Coordinates of C-alpha atoms in Angstrom, one line a residue:
X1105 CA 0.0 0.0 0.0
X1106 CA 1.5 3.3 -1.1
X1107 CA 1.4 6.7 0.7
X1108 CA -1.6 7.8 -1.4
X1109 CA -3.6 4.7 -0.6
X1110 CA -2.8 5.1 3.1
X1111 CA -3.8 8.7 3.0
X1112 CA -7.1 7.8 1.3
X1113 CA -7.8 5.1 3.8
X1114 CA -7.2 7.4 6.8
X1115 CA -9.3 10.1 5.1
X1116 CA -12.2 7.7 4.7
X1117 CA -11.9 6.5 8.3
X1118 CA -11.8 10.1 9.6
X1119 CA -14.8 11.0 7.5
X1120 CA -16.8 8.1 8.9
X1121 CA -15.9 8.9 12.5
X1122 CA -16.7 12.6 11.9
X1123 CA -20.1 11.7 10.5
X1124 CA -20.8 9.5 13.5
X1125 CA -19.8 12.2 15.9
X1126 CA -21.9 14.7 14.1
X1127 CA -24.9 12.4 14.1
X1128 CA -24.5 11.8 17.9
X1129 CA -24.3 15.6 18.5
X1130 CA -27.3 16.3 16.4
X1131 CA -29.3 13.5 18.1
X1132 CA -28.2 14.7 21.5
X1133 CA -29.6 18.1 20.8
X1134 CA -32.8 16.5 19.5
X1135 CA -33.3 14.5 22.7
X1136 CA -33.3 17.5 25.0
X1137 CA -36.7 19.0 25.5
X1138 CA -38.4 21.6 27.7
X1139 CA -39.7 20.2 31.0
X1140 CA -42.5 21.5 33.2
X1141 CA -42.5 24.7 35.3
X1142 CA -45.9 23.9 36.7
X1143 CA -46.7 24.1 40.4
X1144 CA -48.2 20.8 41.7
X1145 CA -48.2 19.0 45.0
X1146 CA -49.7 15.5 45.4
X1147 CA -52.6 15.3 47.8
X1148 CA -51.9 12.8 50.6
X1149 CA -54.6 10.7 52.3
X1150 CA -54.9 7.1 53.6
X1151 CA -56.9 6.2 50.5
X1152 CA -54.3 7.7 48.2
X1153 CA -51.6 5.8 49.9
X1154 CA -53.4 2.5 49.6
X1155 CA -54.4 3.1 46.0
X1156 CA -50.8 4.2 45.2
X1157 CA -49.5 0.9 46.7
X1158 CA -51.7 -1.1 44.4
X1159 CA -50.6 0.9 41.4
X1160 CA -46.9 0.9 42.1
X1161 CA -46.9 -2.9 42.7
X1162 CA -49.1 -3.5 39.7
X1163 CA -47.3 -1.2 37.2
X1164 CA -43.8 -0.2 38.4
X1165 CA -42.8 -3.4 40.2
X1166 CA -42.3 -5.4 37.1
X1167 CA -39.2 -3.4 36.2
X1168 CA -38.2 -1.6 39.4
X1169 CA -38.8 -4.1 42.3
X1170 CA -35.7 -6.1 43.0
X1171 CA -37.1 -9.4 44.4
X1172 CA -33.8 -10.4 46.0
X1173 CA -33.9 -7.3 48.3
X1174 CA -37.7 -6.7 48.1
X1175 CA -37.0 -3.0 47.5
X1176 CA -37.5 -0.7 44.5
X1177 CA -33.8 -0.5 43.7
X1178 CA -34.1 -1.5 40.0
X1179 CA -33.0 -4.3 37.8
X1180 CA -31.1 -5.0 34.5
X1181 CA -33.7 -4.8 31.7
X1182 CA -32.8 -7.9 29.8
X1183 CA -35.3 -7.3 26.9
X1184 CA -33.3 -4.5 25.5
X1185 CA -31.0 -5.9 22.8
X1186 CA -27.4 -6.0 23.9
X1187 CA -26.3 -4.5 20.6
X1188 CA -27.8 -1.1 21.8
X1189 CA -26.1 -1.1 25.2
X1190 CA -27.2 -1.8 28.7
X1191 CA -30.4 -0.6 30.3
X1192 CA -31.2 -0.6 34.1
X1193 CA -34.4 0.5 35.7
X1194 CA -34.0 3.2 38.2
X1195 CA -33.7 3.1 42.0
X1196 CA -37.1 4.5 43.3
X1197 CA -36.2 4.5 46.9
X1198 CA -35.6 7.6 49.1
X1199 CA -31.8 7.3 48.6
X1200 CA -30.5 10.9 48.1
X1201 CA -27.5 9.5 46.2
X1202 CA -29.1 6.9 43.9
X1203 CA -32.9 7.4 44.2
X1204 CA -34.9 9.2 41.6
X1205 CA -38.0 10.5 43.5
X1206 CA -35.9 12.6 45.9
X1207 CA -34.4 14.5 43.0
X1208 CA -37.8 15.3 41.4
X1209 CA -40.7 17.6 42.4
X1210 CA -44.2 16.2 42.3
X1211 CA -44.8 18.2 39.2
X1212 CA -41.7 16.8 37.5
X1213 CA -42.7 13.3 38.3
X1214 CA -46.2 13.8 36.9
X1215 CA -44.8 15.4 33.7
X1216 CA -42.4 12.5 33.3
X1217 CA -45.1 9.9 33.5
X1218 CA -47.3 11.8 31.0
X1219 CA -44.8 12.9 28.4
X1220 CA -41.6 10.9 28.9
X1221 CA -39.5 14.0 29.5
X1222 CA -37.2 13.8 32.5
X1223 CA -36.3 16.9 34.6
X1224 CA -33.0 17.3 32.7
X1225 CA -34.8 17.3 29.4
X1226 CA -34.0 13.8 28.3
X1227 CA -36.7 11.7 26.6
X1228 CA -37.3 8.4 28.3
X1229 CA -39.3 6.1 26.0
X1230 CA -39.9 3.2 28.2
X1231 CA -42.2 4.4 31.1
X1232 CA -44.9 6.4 29.3
X1233 CA -48.4 6.7 30.7
X1234 CA -49.9 9.5 28.8
X1235 CA -53.5 8.3 29.3
X1236 CA -53.3 7.8 33.1
X1237 CA -55.8 9.5 35.3
X1238 CA -54.5 12.5 37.3
X1239 CA -55.8 10.9 40.5
X1240 CA -53.9 7.7 39.8
X1241 CA -50.7 9.6 39.2
X1242 CA -51.3 11.5 42.4
X1243 CA -51.6 8.3 44.3
X1244 CA -48.5 6.8 42.8
X1245 CA -46.5 9.8 43.9
X1246 CA -47.9 9.6 47.4
X1247 CA -46.7 6.0 47.7
X1248 CA -43.3 6.8 46.2
X1249 CA -42.9 9.4 48.9
X1250 CA -44.3 7.2 51.7
X1251 CA -42.4 5.5 54.5
X1252 CA -43.3 2.0 53.2
X1253 CA -40.3 -0.3 53.9
X1254 CA -39.9 -1.1 50.2
X1255 CA -39.3 2.6 49.5
X1256 CA -36.8 3.2 52.3
X1257 CA -33.5 4.6 51.2
X1258 CA -31.2 2.0 49.6
X1259 CA -27.9 3.5 48.8
X1260 CA -27.0 1.1 46.1
X1261 CA -27.3 0.8 42.4
X1262 CA -27.8 -2.3 40.2
X1263 CA -26.2 -0.6 37.3
X1264 CA -26.2 2.6 35.2
X1265 CA -27.8 2.7 31.8
X1266 CA -25.4 3.1 29.0
X1267 CA -26.4 3.3 25.3
X1268 CA -23.6 2.7 22.8
X1269 CA -23.5 4.6 19.5
X1270 CA -26.1 2.4 17.9
X1271 CA -28.4 2.7 21.0
X1272 CA -28.0 6.5 21.0
X1273 CA -28.8 6.8 17.3
X1274 CA -31.9 4.6 17.7
X1275 CA -33.1 6.5 20.8
X1276 CA -32.5 9.8 19.0
X1277 CA -34.5 8.7 16.0
X1278 CA -37.4 7.7 18.2
X1279 CA -37.3 10.7 20.6
X1280 CA -40.9 11.8 20.3
X1281 CA -42.3 13.2 23.6
X1282 CA -46.1 12.8 24.0
X1283 CA -48.5 15.7 24.6
X1284 CA -49.4 16.4 28.2
X1285 CA -53.0 15.5 28.7
X1286 CA -54.5 17.2 31.7
X1287 CA -57.8 16.4 33.5
X1288 CA -58.0 12.7 32.7
X1289 CA -60.4 10.8 34.9
X1290 CA -60.5 7.1 35.8
X1291 CA -63.4 5.5 34.0
X1292 CA -66.1 3.7 36.0
X1293 CA -68.1 1.9 33.3
X1294 CA -66.7 -1.7 33.2
X1295 CA -65.5 -2.0 29.6
X1296 CA -64.0 1.6 29.6
X1297 CA -62.3 0.8 32.9
X1298 CA -61.0 -2.5 31.4
X1299 CA -59.5 -0.6 28.4
X1300 CA -58.0 1.9 30.8
X1301 CA -56.3 -0.8 32.8
X1302 CA -55.0 -2.7 29.8
X1303 CA -53.4 0.5 28.7
X1304 CA -52.0 1.7 32.0
X1305 CA -51.0 -1.7 33.5
X1306 CA -49.0 -2.2 30.3
X1307 CA -50.8 -5.4 29.1
X1308 CA -50.5 -4.3 25.5
X1309 CA -46.8 -3.6 25.9
X1310 CA -46.0 -7.3 26.2
X1311 CA -49.0 -8.9 24.3
X1312 CA -48.6 -7.1 21.0
X1313 CA -46.2 -7.6 18.1
X1314 CA -43.1 -5.7 19.0
X1315 CA -41.7 -3.6 21.9
X1316 CA -40.4 -1.1 19.3
X1317 CA -43.8 -0.4 17.7
X1318 CA -45.9 0.4 20.7
X1319 CA -48.3 3.3 20.4
X1320 CA -48.6 4.7 23.9
X1321 CA -51.0 7.5 23.0
X1322 CA -53.4 5.3 21.0
X1323 CA -52.8 1.7 22.2
X1324 CA -55.2 0.1 19.7
X1325 CA -53.1 1.4 16.8
X1326 CA -50.2 -0.7 18.1
X1327 CA -49.2 -3.4 15.5
X1328 CA -50.6 -6.8 16.4
X1329 CA -52.5 -5.2 19.3
X1330 CA -52.9 -7.9 22.0
X1331 CA -52.4 -10.7 19.5
X1332 CA -49.1 -11.7 21.2
X1333 CA -45.7 -12.7 19.7
X1334 CA -43.2 -10.5 21.5
X1335 CA -40.2 -12.4 22.7
X1336 CA -39.3 -11.7 26.3
X1337 CA -36.7 -12.9 28.8
X1338 CA -38.1 -15.0 31.5
X1339 CA -36.6 -16.7 34.5
X1340 CA -32.9 -17.4 34.3
X1341 CA -32.8 -15.7 30.9
X1342 CA -35.1 -18.3 29.3
X1343 CA -36.9 -17.0 26.2
X1344 CA -40.7 -16.5 26.6
X1345 CA -43.2 -15.6 24.0
X1346 CA -46.2 -13.5 25.0
X1347 CA -49.5 -15.2 24.1
X1348 CA -52.5 -13.9 22.1
X1349 CA -55.0 -12.4 24.5
X1350 CA -57.7 -11.4 22.0
X1351 CA -61.0 -13.3 22.3
X1352 CA -60.1 -15.7 19.4
X1353 CA -61.4 -19.1 20.4
X1354 CA -58.6 -21.1 18.7
X1355 CA -55.5 -19.0 19.4
X1356 CA -56.5 -16.5 22.0
X1357 CA -58.5 -16.5 25.3
X1358 CA -62.0 -16.7 23.8
X1359 CA -62.7 -19.9 25.7
X1360 CA -61.7 -18.5 29.1
X1361 CA -64.5 -18.1 31.6
X1362 CA -64.5 -15.1 33.9
X1363 CA -63.4 -17.3 36.8
X1364 CA -60.6 -18.8 34.7
X1365 CA -59.4 -15.4 33.7
X1366 CA -59.4 -14.1 37.3
X1367 CA -57.4 -17.1 38.4
X1368 CA -54.9 -16.6 35.6
X1369 CA -54.3 -12.9 36.6
X1370 CA -54.4 -13.3 40.4
X1371 CA -52.7 -16.8 40.8
X1372 CA -50.8 -17.2 37.6
X1373 CA -52.7 -20.4 36.7
X1374 CA -54.3 -20.4 33.2
X1375 CA -56.7 -23.2 32.2
X1376 CA -54.0 -25.0 30.2
X1377 CA -50.7 -24.0 31.8
X1378 CA -48.9 -22.2 34.7
X1379 CA -47.9 -18.7 33.9
X1380 CA -44.3 -17.6 34.5
X1381 CA -42.4 -14.3 34.8
X1382 CA -42.2 -11.8 33.3
X1383 CA -45.9 -12.2 33.6
X1384 CA -46.7 -10.9 37.1
X1385 CA -49.5 -11.9 39.4
X1386 CA -51.9 -9.1 39.6
X1387 CA -53.1 -10.1 43.1
X1388 CA -53.4 -6.6 44.4
X1389 CA -56.2 -5.7 41.9
X1390 CA -59.7 -6.2 43.1
X1391 CA -62.1 -8.6 41.4
X1392 CA -64.1 -5.8 39.9
X1393 CA -61.0 -4.5 38.1
X1394 CA -60.1 -7.9 36.8
X1395 CA -63.7 -8.4 35.7
X1396 CA -63.5 -5.1 33.8
X1397 CA -60.3 -6.2 32.0
X1398 CA -62.0 -9.4 31.0
X1399 CA -65.1 -7.5 29.8
X1400 CA -62.9 -5.2 27.7
X1401 CA -60.8 -8.0 26.2
X1402 CA -63.9 -9.8 25.1
X1403 CA -64.8 -6.7 23.0
X1404 CA -61.4 -6.6 21.2
X1405 CA -61.4 -7.7 17.6
X1406 CA -60.3 -11.3 17.4
X1407 CA -56.9 -12.1 15.9
X1408 CA -56.2 -15.6 14.6
X1409 CA -52.6 -15.7 15.6
X1410 CA -51.2 -18.9 17.1
X1411 CA -48.2 -18.2 19.3
X1412 CA -45.8 -21.1 19.9
X1413 CA -45.3 -21.2 23.6
X1414 CA -41.9 -22.3 25.1

């Protein structure tokens, strides 16, 4: 290789590196957004604390509750492809060094849940609840601030999220904060309540086609909505495939009775098999809420989609 060829090779390498750096800089700018300046303080009451406990354990625990310590100190999120980097759920305890809630005002937490925008302007795409009722967000914040043992300060960290170049580019390309919806109320009519719970418990996150194509604002527009097929990491890293939970009688849950559905959600025992993590047991929900989820799922358009269970 002569000097000219070496020069050209170095030039091409420098150009590629420069373009990558430029892309990262542009993406970094794109992923910083305005956060809230609103004044808001959660309203504390015994009822809010108890409802908050149910919501945090039913929604947040799947990612943030470390079962070895029985504290909300976070976990490695195994379902994020390693090619993008490493992702860890946050420490939600009262730790001033590692905990997230102590660093946020109530208004900033509420804004994060609704829009995905953190207090430093970063967009976090994996904990969005744009359609959650204001009262439920209030109650979650009350529990996060409570003196419950699971929230007591734990000055530790499971790990720090680190996206590599590919991860940063992907996140930048999908940095799309959601509009802040104010004044949302929790439905009371059973089917509407069931739809609300399927949305905010995150049922459609796992039981649709892909984690990368979720439509948080309009869940029913998610590809393969509730028809299953997403591959997830189960116990000891075993691959799990989320089943079809549309009311199709051949490939979904159309043959489940109300009682069978309740037992599956509360006890982890479906009519034909035992359910395993990452499917949680929703044993803190009351029977009326589970009946509402069942009522809603029976109204969802059927999808003939057979999922091979492992």
